Structure formats: structure tokens, C-alpha cells
mmCIF file of C-alpha atoms in Angstrom:
data_model
loop_
_atom_site.group_PDB
_atom_site.id
_atom_site.type_symbol
_atom_site.label_atom_id
_atom_site.label_comp_id
_atom_site.label_asym_id
_atom_site.label_seq_id
_atom_site.Cartn_x
_atom_site.Cartn_y
_atom_site.Cartn_z
ATOM 1 C CA UNK A 1 116.855 102.785 92.452
ATOM 2 C CA UNK A 2 116.194 99.426 91.341
ATOM 3 C CA UNK A 3 114.993 99.464 87.879
ATOM 4 C CA UNK A 4 112.404 96.155 88.127
ATOM 5 C CA UNK A 5 112.849 93.372 85.237
ATOM 6 C CA UNK A 6 109.743 92.049 86.059
ATOM 7 C CA UNK A 7 106.210 93.057 85.954
ATOM 8 C CA UNK A 8 105.283 95.279 89.152
ATOM 9 C CA UNK A 9 101.694 94.590 88.343
ATOM 10 C CA UNK A 10 100.037 93.265 91.605
ATOM 11 C CA UNK A 11 98.511 90.061 89.557
ATOM 12 C CA UNK A 12 102.033 89.281 88.052
ATOM 13 C CA UNK A 13 103.395 89.708 91.395
ATOM 14 C CA UNK A 14 100.467 87.834 93.291
ATOM 15 C CA UNK A 15 101.315 84.949 90.351
ATOM 16 C CA UNK A 16 104.854 84.753 91.187
ATOM 17 C CA UNK A 17 105.385 84.572 94.418
ATOM 18 C CA UNK A 18 106.657 81.302 96.294
ATOM 19 C CA UNK A 19 107.632 79.887 99.101
ATOM 20 C CA UNK A 20 110.717 79.219 99.096
ATOM 21 C CA UNK A 21 113.181 76.648 100.596
ATOM 22 C CA UNK A 22 115.926 75.719 97.548
ATOM 23 C CA UNK A 23 116.029 78.813 95.978
ATOM 24 C CA UNK A 24 118.363 81.363 97.846
ATOM 25 C CA UNK A 25 121.502 82.276 96.634
ATOM 26 C CA UNK A 26 123.179 84.160 99.843
ATOM 27 C CA UNK A 27 123.420 87.396 98.309
ATOM 28 C CA UNK A 28 123.126 90.026 100.683
ATOM 29 C CA UNK A 29 119.847 92.121 100.497
ATOM 30 C CA UNK A 30 120.393 95.853 100.435
ATOM 31 C CA UNK A 31 119.058 97.541 103.213
ATOM 32 C CA UNK A 32 117.303 100.028 101.182
ATOM 33 C CA UNK A 33 115.777 97.354 99.405
ATOM 34 C CA UNK A 34 114.731 95.977 103.270
ATOM 35 C CA UNK A 35 113.634 98.864 104.384
ATOM 36 C CA UNK A 36 111.027 99.124 101.312
ATOM 37 C CA UNK A 37 110.018 95.559 101.863
ATOM 38 C CA UNK A 38 109.369 96.075 105.806
ATOM 39 C CA UNK A 39 107.335 99.736 105.091
ATOM 40 C CA UNK A 40 105.217 97.402 103.011
ATOM 41 C CA UNK A 41 104.264 95.536 105.776
ATOM 42 C CA UNK A 42 104.067 98.276 108.021
ATOM 43 C CA UNK A 43 101.377 99.173 105.838
ATOM 44 C CA UNK A 44 99.208 97.007 105.830
ATOM 45 C CA UNK A 45 95.520 97.442 107.824
ATOM 46 C CA UNK A 46 95.436 96.458 111.394
ATOM 47 C CA UNK A 47 92.198 96.399 114.176
ATOM 48 C CA UNK A 48 91.896 99.450 115.717
ATOM 49 C CA UNK A 49 95.000 100.714 114.070
ATOM 50 C CA UNK A 50 97.027 98.992 116.502
ATOM 51 C CA UNK A 51 99.912 97.824 114.243
ATOM 52 C CA UNK A 52 100.654 94.839 116.971
ATOM 53 C CA UNK A 53 103.313 93.697 114.786
ATOM 54 C CA UNK A 54 107.418 93.591 114.864
ATOM 55 C CA UNK A 55 110.119 92.845 112.873
ATOM 56 C CA UNK A 56 113.636 91.005 114.680
ATOM 57 C CA UNK A 57 115.967 90.684 111.795
ATOM 58 C CA UNK A 58 117.970 87.777 112.174
ATOM 59 C CA UNK A 59 121.378 88.155 110.536
ATOM 60 C CA UNK A 60 123.716 86.375 112.878
ATOM 61 C CA UNK A 61 125.037 83.059 111.678
ATOM 62 C CA UNK A 62 124.962 81.088 115.020
ATOM 63 C CA UNK A 63 121.422 82.341 115.737
ATOM 64 C CA UNK A 64 120.163 80.793 112.525
ATOM 65 C CA UNK A 65 122.383 77.832 113.004
ATOM 66 C CA UNK A 66 120.441 77.492 116.327
ATOM 67 C CA UNK A 67 117.288 77.654 114.714
ATOM 68 C CA UNK A 68 118.284 75.879 111.562
ATOM 69 C CA UNK A 69 119.225 72.767 114.362
ATOM 70 C CA UNK A 70 115.876 73.332 116.640
ATOM 71 C CA UNK A 71 113.224 73.049 113.445
ATOM 72 C CA UNK A 72 114.957 69.518 111.997
ATOM 73 C CA UNK A 73 114.370 68.773 115.330
ATOM 74 C CA UNK A 74 110.207 69.294 114.997
ATOM 75 C CA UNK A 75 111.343 67.865 111.233
ATOM 76 C CA UNK A 76 111.791 64.535 112.969
ATOM 77 C CA UNK A 77 108.595 64.938 115.096
ATOM 78 C CA UNK A 78 106.822 65.244 112.291
ATOM 79 C CA UNK A 79 108.106 63.081 109.969
ATOM 80 C CA UNK A 80 107.723 60.269 113.478
ATOM 81 C CA UNK A 81 103.990 60.698 113.173
ATOM 82 C CA UNK A 82 103.424 60.178 109.363
ATOM 83 C CA UNK A 83 102.677 56.863 107.949
ATOM 84 C CA UNK A 84 105.468 55.412 106.004
ATOM 85 C CA UNK A 85 104.176 56.277 102.187
ATOM 86 C CA UNK A 86 103.735 60.378 103.843
ATOM 87 C CA UNK A 87 107.636 60.105 105.430
ATOM 88 C CA UNK A 88 108.399 58.756 101.880
ATOM 89 C CA UNK A 89 107.209 61.882 100.163
ATOM 90 C CA UNK A 90 108.030 64.539 102.661
ATOM 91 C CA UNK A 91 111.618 63.179 103.355
ATOM 92 C CA UNK A 92 112.019 64.307 99.401
ATOM 93 C CA UNK A 93 110.495 68.041 100.612
ATOM 94 C CA UNK A 94 112.601 71.083 102.050
ATOM 95 C CA UNK A 95 111.146 72.550 104.651
ATOM 96 C CA UNK A 96 113.374 75.477 105.353
ATOM 97 C CA UNK A 97 116.366 77.897 103.789
ATOM 98 C CA UNK A 98 117.002 79.095 107.210
ATOM 99 C CA UNK A 99 120.882 79.493 106.799
ATOM 100 C CA UNK A 100 121.160 79.859 103.037
ATOM 101 C CA UNK A 101 118.633 82.709 103.093
ATOM 102 C CA UNK A 102 121.533 84.709 105.157
ATOM 103 C CA UNK A 103 118.454 86.520 106.623
ATOM 104 C CA UNK A 104 115.180 85.514 108.696
ATOM 105 C CA UNK A 105 112.670 87.859 109.400
ATOM 106 C CA UNK A 106 110.741 87.310 112.730
ATOM 107 C CA UNK A 107 107.309 88.661 112.611
ATOM 108 C CA UNK A 108 105.765 88.780 116.100
ATOM 109 C CA UNK A 109 102.307 89.788 117.796
ATOM 110 C CA UNK A 110 101.947 92.087 121.100
ATOM 111 C CA UNK A 111 98.594 91.496 122.218
ATOM 112 C CA UNK A 112 99.216 94.790 124.422
ATOM 113 C CA UNK A 113 100.174 97.337 121.783
ATOM 114 C CA UNK A 114 97.148 99.968 121.011
ATOM 115 C CA UNK A 115 95.847 99.588 125.506
ATOM 116 C CA UNK A 116 93.204 98.051 127.092
ATOM 117 C CA UNK A 117 89.829 99.054 124.661
ATOM 118 C CA UNK A 118 91.160 98.187 120.404
ATOM 119 C CA UNK A 119 88.191 98.776 118.708
ATOM 120 C CA UNK A 120 87.153 96.167 117.116
ATOM 121 C CA UNK A 121 89.063 93.607 119.252
ATOM 122 C CA UNK A 122 86.656 93.072 121.880
ATOM 123 C CA UNK A 123 84.392 90.375 120.780
ATOM 124 C CA UNK A 124 87.412 88.365 118.677
ATOM 125 C CA UNK A 125 90.798 88.539 120.707
ATOM 126 C CA UNK A 126 92.172 87.146 117.751
ATOM 127 C CA UNK A 127 91.717 89.738 115.030
ATOM 128 C CA UNK A 128 95.282 91.224 116.543
ATOM 129 C CA UNK A 129 96.828 88.300 115.205
ATOM 130 C CA UNK A 130 95.184 88.404 111.787
ATOM 131 C CA UNK A 131 96.445 92.189 111.332
ATOM 132 C CA UNK A 132 99.790 90.695 111.948
ATOM 133 C CA UNK A 133 99.572 88.015 108.932
ATOM 134 C CA UNK A 134 98.541 90.644 106.870
ATOM 135 C CA UNK A 135 101.243 92.755 107.358
ATOM 136 C CA UNK A 136 103.321 89.236 106.639
ATOM 137 C CA UNK A 137 101.182 89.147 103.105
ATOM 138 C CA UNK A 138 102.508 92.699 102.261
ATOM 139 C CA UNK A 139 105.909 91.413 103.339
ATOM 140 C CA UNK A 140 105.529 88.950 101.155
ATOM 141 C CA UNK A 141 104.396 90.784 97.940
ATOM 142 C CA UNK A 142 106.347 92.916 98.172
ATOM 143 C CA UNK A 143 109.748 90.993 98.784
ATOM 144 C CA UNK A 144 108.504 89.103 95.287
ATOM 145 C CA UNK A 145 108.105 92.502 93.511
ATOM 146 C CA UNK A 146 111.877 93.398 94.445
ATOM 147 C CA UNK A 147 112.726 89.964 92.606
ATOM 148 C CA UNK A 148 113.242 88.534 96.520
ATOM 149 C CA UNK A 149 112.602 85.419 97.901
ATOM 150 C CA UNK A 150 110.660 85.026 101.334
ATOM 151 C CA UNK A 151 109.931 81.007 102.919
ATOM 152 C CA UNK A 152 107.809 80.739 105.874
ATOM 153 C CA UNK A 153 108.905 78.673 108.480
ATOM 154 C CA UNK A 154 106.845 76.910 111.081
ATOM 155 C CA UNK A 155 108.370 74.181 112.662
ATOM 156 C CA UNK A 156 109.246 74.917 115.417
ATOM 157 C CA UNK A 157 108.134 75.616 119.175
ATOM 158 C CA UNK A 158 106.949 79.295 119.896
ATOM 159 C CA UNK A 159 108.768 79.458 123.531
ATOM 160 C CA UNK A 160 112.092 78.638 121.749
ATOM 161 C CA UNK A 161 112.037 81.092 119.172
ATOM 162 C CA UNK A 162 111.092 83.614 121.616
ATOM 163 C CA UNK A 163 113.856 83.085 123.871
ATOM 164 C CA UNK A 164 116.158 82.784 120.802
ATOM 165 C CA UNK A 165 114.893 86.084 119.849
ATOM 166 C CA UNK A 166 114.993 87.544 123.553
ATOM 167 C CA UNK A 167 110.888 88.730 123.145
ATOM 168 C CA UNK A 168 109.205 90.310 126.176
ATOM 169 C CA UNK A 169 106.977 88.095 128.205
ATOM 170 C CA UNK A 170 103.054 88.286 126.274
ATOM 171 C CA UNK A 171 105.058 88.859 122.762
ATOM 172 C CA UNK A 172 104.189 85.908 120.104
ATOM 173 C CA UNK A 173 106.496 85.315 117.569
ATOM 174 C CA UNK A 174 104.240 84.392 114.252
ATOM 175 C CA UNK A 175 106.474 83.955 111.874
ATOM 176 C CA UNK A 176 110.105 82.597 111.017
ATOM 177 C CA UNK A 177 110.473 84.328 107.151
ATOM 178 C CA UNK A 178 113.694 83.234 105.551
ATOM 179 C CA UNK A 179 114.477 86.637 103.465
ATOM 180 C CA UNK A 180 117.102 86.567 100.764
ATOM 181 C CA UNK A 181 117.915 86.596 96.603
ATOM 182 C CA UNK A 182 116.885 83.923 94.987
ATOM 183 C CA UNK A 183 118.798 82.166 91.656
ATOM 184 C CA UNK A 184 114.665 81.358 90.291
ATOM 185 C CA UNK A 185 110.804 81.572 92.013
ATOM 186 C CA UNK A 186 109.618 77.510 90.906
ATOM 187 C CA UNK A 187 106.652 78.150 88.973
ATOM 188 C CA UNK A 188 104.431 74.800 90.406
ATOM 189 C CA UNK A 189 104.752 75.421 94.197
ATOM 190 C CA UNK A 190 107.202 72.951 96.116
ATOM 191 C CA UNK A 191 104.338 70.609 97.780
ATOM 192 C CA UNK A 192 102.053 70.066 94.555
ATOM 193 C CA UNK A 193 105.551 69.441 92.719
ATOM 194 C CA UNK A 194 106.432 66.745 94.851
ATOM 195 C CA UNK A 195 103.035 65.274 95.556
ATOM 196 C CA UNK A 196 102.576 66.239 98.990
ATOM 197 C CA UNK A 197 99.020 68.125 98.205
ATOM 198 C CA UNK A 198 97.456 69.500 94.866
ATOM 199 C CA UNK A 199 95.436 72.733 94.590
ATOM 200 C CA UNK A 200 91.593 73.426 95.878
ATOM 201 C CA UNK A 201 89.571 74.649 92.497
ATOM 202 C CA UNK A 202 88.336 77.673 93.425
ATOM 203 C CA UNK A 203 84.515 77.190 92.465
ATOM 204 C CA UNK A 204 84.795 74.868 95.585
ATOM 205 C CA UNK A 205 85.835 77.417 97.525
ATOM 206 C CA UNK A 206 82.967 79.876 96.975
ATOM 207 C CA UNK A 207 79.482 79.482 98.594
ATOM 208 C CA UNK A 208 76.226 81.247 97.837
ATOM 209 C CA UNK A 209 75.007 83.069 100.593
ATOM 210 C CA UNK A 210 75.534 80.442 102.988
ATOM 211 C CA UNK A 211 77.822 77.428 102.749
ATOM 212 C CA UNK A 212 74.798 74.511 102.026
ATOM 213 C CA UNK A 213 73.254 76.383 98.899
ATOM 214 C CA UNK B 1 87.807 93.686 80.220
ATOM 215 C CA UNK B 2 88.598 96.489 82.500
ATOM 216 C CA UNK B 3 90.683 99.330 81.682
ATOM 217 C CA UNK B 4 92.118 100.781 85.011
ATOM 218 C CA UNK B 5 92.406 104.429 85.480
ATOM 219 C CA UNK B 6 95.360 104.183 88.591
ATOM 220 C CA UNK B 7 99.040 102.665 88.648
ATOM 221 C CA UNK B 8 98.363 98.481 89.557
ATOM 222 C CA UNK B 9 102.108 98.525 90.819
ATOM 223 C CA UNK B 10 102.295 96.401 93.759
ATOM 224 C CA UNK B 11 103.457 99.873 95.959
ATOM 225 C CA UNK B 12 101.286 101.890 94.270
ATOM 226 C CA UNK B 13 98.341 99.471 95.602
ATOM 227 C CA UNK B 14 99.433 98.753 99.243
ATOM 228 C CA UNK B 15 99.536 102.557 99.309
ATOM 229 C CA UNK B 16 96.048 103.452 98.217
ATOM 230 C CA UNK B 17 94.710 100.100 100.252
ATOM 231 C CA UNK B 18 91.701 102.090 102.257
ATOM 232 C CA UNK B 19 89.855 100.130 105.445
ATOM 233 C CA UNK B 20 86.377 101.342 104.056
ATOM 234 C CA UNK B 21 82.946 102.326 106.068
ATOM 235 C CA UNK B 22 81.463 105.150 104.665
ATOM 236 C CA UNK B 23 82.087 105.367 101.055
ATOM 237 C CA UNK B 24 80.466 102.694 99.097
ATOM 238 C CA UNK B 25 78.848 103.428 96.556
ATOM 239 C CA UNK B 26 76.482 100.346 96.138
ATOM 240 C CA UNK B 27 77.350 99.955 93.138
ATOM 241 C CA UNK B 28 76.902 96.001 92.149
ATOM 242 C CA UNK B 29 80.171 94.668 91.304
ATOM 243 C CA UNK B 30 80.806 93.030 88.314
ATOM 244 C CA UNK B 31 80.612 88.714 88.842
ATOM 245 C CA UNK B 32 84.071 88.836 86.823
ATOM 246 C CA UNK B 33 85.748 91.154 88.957
ATOM 247 C CA UNK B 34 84.911 89.486 91.935
ATOM 248 C CA UNK B 35 85.929 86.464 90.450
ATOM 249 C CA UNK B 36 89.565 88.035 90.015
ATOM 250 C CA UNK B 37 89.956 88.970 93.379
ATOM 251 C CA UNK B 38 88.572 85.672 94.884
ATOM 252 C CA UNK B 39 91.132 84.193 92.437
ATOM 253 C CA UNK B 40 94.095 86.365 93.803
ATOM 254 C CA UNK B 41 92.920 85.250 97.319
ATOM 255 C CA UNK B 42 92.621 81.451 96.624
ATOM 256 C CA UNK B 43 96.586 81.852 95.285
ATOM 257 C CA UNK B 44 97.610 83.055 98.602
ATOM 258 C CA UNK B 45 100.096 80.490 100.285
ATOM 259 C CA UNK B 46 98.731 77.986 102.870
ATOM 260 C CA UNK B 47 100.727 76.267 105.391
ATOM 261 C CA UNK B 48 101.060 72.276 103.764
ATOM 262 C CA UNK B 49 99.504 74.077 100.921
ATOM 263 C CA UNK B 50 95.673 73.354 102.744
ATOM 264 C CA UNK B 51 94.091 75.970 101.653
ATOM 265 C CA UNK B 52 91.982 76.092 104.685
ATOM 266 C CA UNK B 53 90.066 79.117 103.583
ATOM 267 C CA UNK B 54 86.157 79.284 102.370
ATOM 268 C CA UNK B 55 83.818 82.539 100.679
ATOM 269 C CA UNK B 56 80.523 82.510 101.895
ATOM 270 C CA UNK B 57 79.294 85.531 99.037
ATOM 271 C CA UNK B 58 76.148 87.048 101.208
ATOM 272 C CA UNK B 59 74.062 89.214 98.833
ATOM 273 C CA UNK B 60 70.749 89.182 100.204
ATOM 274 C CA UNK B 61 69.491 92.483 101.808
ATOM 275 C CA UNK B 62 68.190 90.428 105.222
ATOM 276 C CA UNK B 63 70.937 88.424 105.770
ATOM 277 C CA UNK B 64 72.855 91.737 105.716
ATOM 278 C CA UNK B 65 70.215 93.821 107.206
ATOM 279 C CA UNK B 66 70.544 91.107 110.270
ATOM 280 C CA UNK B 67 73.956 91.398 110.618
ATOM 281 C CA UNK B 68 74.040 95.201 110.744
ATOM 282 C CA UNK B 69 71.631 94.722 113.875
ATOM 283 C CA UNK B 70 74.043 92.372 115.359
ATOM 284 C CA UNK B 71 77.484 94.781 115.026
ATOM 285 C CA UNK B 72 75.296 97.807 116.305
ATOM 286 C CA UNK B 73 74.641 95.651 119.036
ATOM 287 C CA UNK B 74 78.361 94.432 119.593
ATOM 288 C CA UNK B 75 79.288 98.687 118.732
ATOM 289 C CA UNK B 76 77.251 99.671 121.562
ATOM 290 C CA UNK B 77 78.879 96.804 124.235
ATOM 291 C CA UNK B 78 82.422 98.558 122.560
ATOM 292 C CA UNK B 79 81.283 101.392 123.348
ATOM 293 C CA UNK B 80 79.605 100.640 126.984
ATOM 294 C CA UNK B 81 83.510 99.810 128.211
ATOM 295 C CA UNK B 82 85.180 102.889 127.310
ATOM 296 C CA UNK B 83 85.994 106.241 129.640
ATOM 297 C CA UNK B 84 83.892 109.267 128.547
ATOM 298 C CA UNK B 85 86.195 110.962 126.569
ATOM 299 C CA UNK B 86 87.023 107.948 124.301
ATOM 300 C CA UNK B 87 83.676 107.333 124.035
ATOM 301 C CA UNK B 88 83.265 110.629 121.695
ATOM 302 C CA UNK B 89 85.572 109.962 119.996
ATOM 303 C CA UNK B 90 84.394 106.317 118.988
ATOM 304 C CA UNK B 91 81.155 108.165 119.044
ATOM 305 C CA UNK B 92 82.513 109.764 115.553
ATOM 306 C CA UNK B 93 83.609 106.680 114.121
ATOM 307 C CA UNK B 94 81.892 104.405 111.275
ATOM 308 C CA UNK B 95 82.500 100.561 111.937
ATOM 309 C CA UNK B 96 80.693 99.328 109.118
ATOM 310 C CA UNK B 97 79.354 99.696 106.004
ATOM 311 C CA UNK B 98 77.362 96.377 105.626
ATOM 312 C CA UNK B 99 74.087 97.208 104.078
ATOM 313 C CA UNK B 100 75.451 100.297 101.560
ATOM 314 C CA UNK B 101 78.330 98.304 100.370
ATOM 315 C CA UNK B 102 75.984 95.552 98.789
ATOM 316 C CA UNK B 103 78.319 92.024 99.288
ATOM 317 C CA UNK B 104 79.726 90.862 102.283
ATOM 318 C CA UNK B 105 82.100 88.129 101.754
ATOM 319 C CA UNK B 106 82.864 85.739 105.083
ATOM 320 C CA UNK B 107 86.054 84.913 105.302
ATOM 321 C CA UNK B 108 86.330 81.373 106.862
ATOM 322 C CA UNK B 109 88.695 78.647 108.220
ATOM 323 C CA UNK B 110 88.419 75.180 108.319
ATOM 324 C CA UNK B 111 90.621 73.451 110.131
ATOM 325 C CA UNK B 112 90.112 70.186 109.007
ATOM 326 C CA UNK B 113 91.489 70.714 105.541
ATOM 327 C CA UNK B 114 94.318 68.952 104.801
ATOM 328 C CA UNK B 115 93.408 65.840 106.786
ATOM 329 C CA UNK B 116 94.803 65.100 110.161
ATOM 330 C CA UNK B 117 99.226 65.562 109.035
ATOM 331 C CA UNK B 118 99.091 69.547 107.590
ATOM 332 C CA UNK B 119 102.827 69.847 106.715
ATOM 333 C CA UNK B 120 104.184 72.598 108.715
ATOM 334 C CA UNK B 121 101.121 72.505 111.530
ATOM 335 C CA UNK B 122 102.286 69.906 113.887
ATOM 336 C CA UNK B 123 103.926 72.831 115.952
ATOM 337 C CA UNK B 124 102.290 75.515 115.818
ATOM 338 C CA UNK B 125 98.003 74.919 115.252
ATOM 339 C CA UNK B 126 97.367 78.818 114.182
ATOM 340 C CA UNK B 127 99.350 78.356 111.603
ATOM 341 C CA UNK B 128 96.085 77.525 109.324
ATOM 342 C CA UNK B 129 94.168 80.510 110.332
ATOM 343 C CA UNK B 130 96.978 82.658 109.645
ATOM 344 C CA UNK B 131 97.305 81.218 106.204
ATOM 345 C CA UNK B 132 93.372 81.976 106.011
ATOM 346 C CA UNK B 133 94.477 86.091 107.205
ATOM 347 C CA UNK B 134 97.503 85.803 104.223
ATOM 348 C CA UNK B 135 94.274 85.087 102.047
ATOM 349 C CA UNK B 136 91.941 88.309 102.407
ATOM 350 C CA UNK B 137 95.159 90.613 102.492
ATOM 351 C CA UNK B 138 95.190 88.938 98.742
ATOM 352 C CA UNK B 139 92.001 89.797 98.456
ATOM 353 C CA UNK B 140 91.988 93.390 99.515
ATOM 354 C CA UNK B 141 94.787 94.371 97.384
ATOM 355 C CA UNK B 142 93.022 92.637 94.556
ATOM 356 C CA UNK B 143 89.808 94.496 95.802
ATOM 357 C CA UNK B 144 91.770 97.671 95.799
ATOM 358 C CA UNK B 145 93.548 97.377 92.122
ATOM 359 C CA UNK B 146 90.357 96.727 90.996
ATOM 360 C CA UNK B 147 89.137 100.789 92.339
ATOM 361 C CA UNK B 148 86.627 98.583 94.854
ATOM 362 C CA UNK B 149 86.788 99.422 98.515
ATOM 363 C CA UNK B 150 86.949 96.877 101.433
ATOM 364 C CA UNK B 151 85.858 96.931 104.806
ATOM 365 C CA UNK B 152 86.683 94.387 107.639
ATOM 366 C CA UNK B 153 84.265 94.414 110.448
ATOM 367 C CA UNK B 154 84.961 92.576 113.580
ATOM 368 C CA UNK B 155 82.618 93.691 115.921
ATOM 369 C CA UNK B 156 80.789 90.802 115.786
ATOM 370 C CA UNK B 157 80.415 87.174 117.741
ATOM 371 C CA UNK B 158 81.593 84.516 115.558
ATOM 372 C CA UNK B 159 78.564 82.050 116.939
ATOM 373 C CA UNK B 160 76.201 84.794 115.253
ATOM 374 C CA UNK B 161 78.057 84.870 111.973
ATOM 375 C CA UNK B 162 78.486 81.404 111.916
ATOM 376 C CA UNK B 163 74.616 80.773 112.487
ATOM 377 C CA UNK B 164 73.438 83.341 110.313
ATOM 378 C CA UNK B 165 75.904 81.405 107.162
ATOM 379 C CA UNK B 166 75.206 78.370 107.887
ATOM 380 C CA UNK B 167 78.524 77.107 108.552
ATOM 381 C CA UNK B 168 79.473 73.342 109.395
ATOM 382 C CA UNK B 169 80.764 72.449 112.555
ATOM 383 C CA UNK B 170 84.180 73.583 113.779
ATOM 384 C CA UNK B 171 84.584 75.745 110.634
ATOM 385 C CA UNK B 172 85.313 79.463 112.017
ATOM 386 C CA UNK B 173 84.323 82.808 110.463
ATOM 387 C CA UNK B 174 87.339 84.789 110.076
ATOM 388 C CA UNK B 175 86.068 87.807 109.045
ATOM 389 C CA UNK B 176 83.240 89.395 107.758
ATOM 390 C CA UNK B 177 84.500 91.922 104.521
ATOM 391 C CA UNK B 178 82.232 94.739 103.194
ATOM 392 C CA UNK B 179 83.300 94.593 98.938
ATOM 393 C CA UNK B 180 82.033 96.724 96.697
ATOM 394 C CA UNK B 181 82.418 100.561 94.736
ATOM 395 C CA UNK B 182 83.066 103.277 95.877
ATOM 396 C CA UNK B 183 82.651 106.960 95.616
ATOM 397 C CA UNK B 184 86.609 107.449 96.321
ATOM 398 C CA UNK B 185 89.725 106.044 98.970
ATOM 399 C CA UNK B 186 90.363 108.265 102.157
ATOM 400 C CA UNK B 187 94.126 109.283 101.867
ATOM 401 C CA UNK B 188 94.801 108.978 105.738
ATOM 402 C CA UNK B 189 93.074 105.990 107.358
ATOM 403 C CA UNK B 190 89.069 106.900 109.314
ATOM 404 C CA UNK B 191 91.297 105.987 112.391
ATOM 405 C CA UNK B 192 93.605 108.487 112.214
ATOM 406 C CA UNK B 193 91.343 111.194 111.035
ATOM 407 C CA UNK B 194 89.188 110.634 113.722
ATOM 408 C CA UNK B 195 91.841 110.971 116.341
ATOM 409 C CA UNK B 196 91.373 107.535 117.518
ATOM 410 C CA UNK B 197 94.925 106.576 117.230
ATOM 411 C CA UNK B 198 98.137 107.624 115.216
ATOM 412 C CA UNK B 199 100.848 105.117 113.466
ATOM 413 C CA UNK B 200 103.294 104.421 115.156
ATOM 414 C CA UNK B 201 106.868 105.031 113.241
ATOM 415 C CA UNK B 202 108.550 101.654 110.845
ATOM 416 C CA UNK B 203 111.797 102.154 112.501
ATOM 417 C CA UNK B 204 110.492 101.404 116.031
ATOM 418 C CA UNK B 205 108.684 97.917 115.301
ATOM 419 C CA UNK B 206 113.104 97.348 113.593
ATOM 420 C CA UNK B 207 115.136 94.922 115.970
ATOM 421 C CA UNK B 208 117.921 93.824 115.042
ATOM 422 C CA UNK B 209 119.682 90.463 115.915
ATOM 423 C CA UNK B 210 117.015 90.992 119.407
ATOM 424 C CA UNK B 211 114.236 92.732 120.761
ATOM 425 C CA UNK B 212 116.376 94.136 123.157
ATOM 426 C CA UNK B 213 119.286 95.412 121.291
#
């Protein structure tokens, strides 16, 4: 059984959580720890209790290499779109830890899960995707509580990743999560630290009764 | 300051969390509690640190009435699609606590937030929506830690809700969350309890290296 050295209080875990790129140590994650983290993800709410997510665990070095190479290409595609000053800032930012983390968790969405009549999805097709993201956030917080790091990589084409991990037709990859032990978690998010983008004050995000009030 | 009577341990909160419909007590939520919950949501990760979410707080009784009437219509639309046996099961299930909860939190997604070049979104447009859902799960867990209940209502047309709370063009409603004090949280999810759908074993959701292995 793990003996946590940091607070497991929900608010503390939420505050400690980071999107990790550079701090993976490469030490393998114990399978029972991984299972607790996936069980937390699987405990998320879902539209019509459809639980439309799956988790493909990619340990294989060759597969992770191929994904990292693809991501590097997409990184370049994005860099090419940027004006010079932003490109320079972007150049300092590491966008993935695919090789170093030792494990990629591909989280997928299956729109067929739950049959023809998914309770709560008839008016808004995307609610199944939303459920999958709720599972991802549970996973992320559980990993943080376990003193692991998670880094969500989104510099990829969905078809490439679907093919890499053999997804059936219609099943959509939602995330590649680098998951692994870390030397530390940063206190300030990378994109703030590197001058990419500051945070927005909470008060600006809160509206009373209607957006315009 | 609150004195929590239940464990605030992340895993306990994840296990306790429910999608609430029938258990709202109507007791108003203290504003400082509400702020802690929204601050937790606002601490979620987001693509390119874009923080594309907003929270429209709907206390107004007339607005909640109008939304509840619209949801009732959509409930009927869904019921009409069901085969008879499923319609009977569905008839027993309460799908919202819009009036009883006393507060609706409309969580929205603004694709313009973060400017033209959102780091990590060029290849997958939906990543901004995904971020908004991560904020929702943080909100949900924080509310649970505060011994509040959350019920995600998705029986609505997006245009109706956008109009009801005056969203600017292009800003999309992602959820109506009923938020309020509860008499209790159920131990078993409503949809399992009422025979709508059982849970899927975690092992079925885990794949090693590729989907087919």
C-alpha cells in the first residue's frame, strides 16, 4: 500500500496538478497504482451511464517513438503558422514527454456504447465526448494524488493515432496522456512560466443571470 | 470556514460523487462556498492555457422555470423515440432538479478565447470543448467535497439555452448544472438503481498496446 507524503485533500490535489512535459523520471509505474488511477477515471459520470471511454496503454517503445515523431511533425506545422515573436516563444516550450514518461494512455470515445437510445444524448450528440473528458480529469487528479505526472498531448492527427493503436471504425481518440513518475511538479504552469499566456481572473469568467449582466 | 464532516480525500470524493436529480433540499448555497467550487473549476487544465470556459449563474426563478419547461418538452421527445419497455423504465427516472436545486450553472465554451493560435488546438478543434469539460469535473468534485450535489442536465437544445442566458454569437453552452444542498447522496447511481443500465467492468475498458490485443 502506498504511503502518500503529500496531502490527498481534493483542493490540494487540484492546486498541485500540472500538465507535465519535462519532469518525467522514467521510473515505471506500479500496476496496482495504475489500476487505482484508471478506476478513478472509470468512476466518472457519463451521459446515460454509457461509460463510453476506453484506455489503451502504450508501453511499447517503438509505438511511442513513432507517435513522438508524428507529434514533432505537427509541432512544426503549428510553428510555421505563427508570427515570428510567437514562434520564438513557442520554440522554448516542450510539448510532450512521450518517450520519457514510459507510458502513453490513449483515451478513446465510442459513440456506439450504450446502444441506440442513450439517455440524455438525443439533443446533443457531443455529450458522449464530454463524458470521456470527465473521466480524463478524474484520471489526472488521481495520478496527481499518487504523485505521478500527466501530460496531455494534442499535437496529432486523429487518424494517425487511431491507426497506431488499432481503434475500430467509429471509435475516436480523445487524448494521448503521458503518464509517469516525475522528479517534481512545477508550481507555475509551463505556458505561464514561458510567457505564452497568462491566466484569466476568475471574476471575468463569472456572470450573474445572463452573460451581459 | 466550513467544517467538513466527510472525508475530503480525493478518492473518497470521487467515489461519493453522484449525478443528483431528486435530493436537492433547496437551501441556498453560501457565496463563499460557491466561489471555492468555481475556483476549483477555473483551476482545470486547458489547451494552450486558453481557459475557454465561463459560468453563468442562474438564480432567477422565472428563468429556471422556463428552462424546466423546455427540458420537459425534450424529455417527451426522447420518450417518444423509445420502445415500450424502455419507455416504461424511463418513466420512473427523474432527469433534472432545475427548480429544486435553486441554482443553475451554465458552463459555456468560447472558441475565440486564446486568439487565433491556440497552442495544441491546430490539429483537433474539439480540444477547447474538452478543456471546458475538465473544468466541469473539477467543479463537480469540489461541490461533492463541499457536501453539495450537482446534476448535469442535457435534455435541451443548445439554441434555447444560449438565448435564455444571452450568450454571444459563437459561445456554446456545454452544460446546465443544477447545484445545491442535498438531503443525501445516493450510493448507487440512479440509472443503475432504476434498471436503465448497469456499469461496465473496468477490465473491459483496458487494452494493452492496441485495442485488439
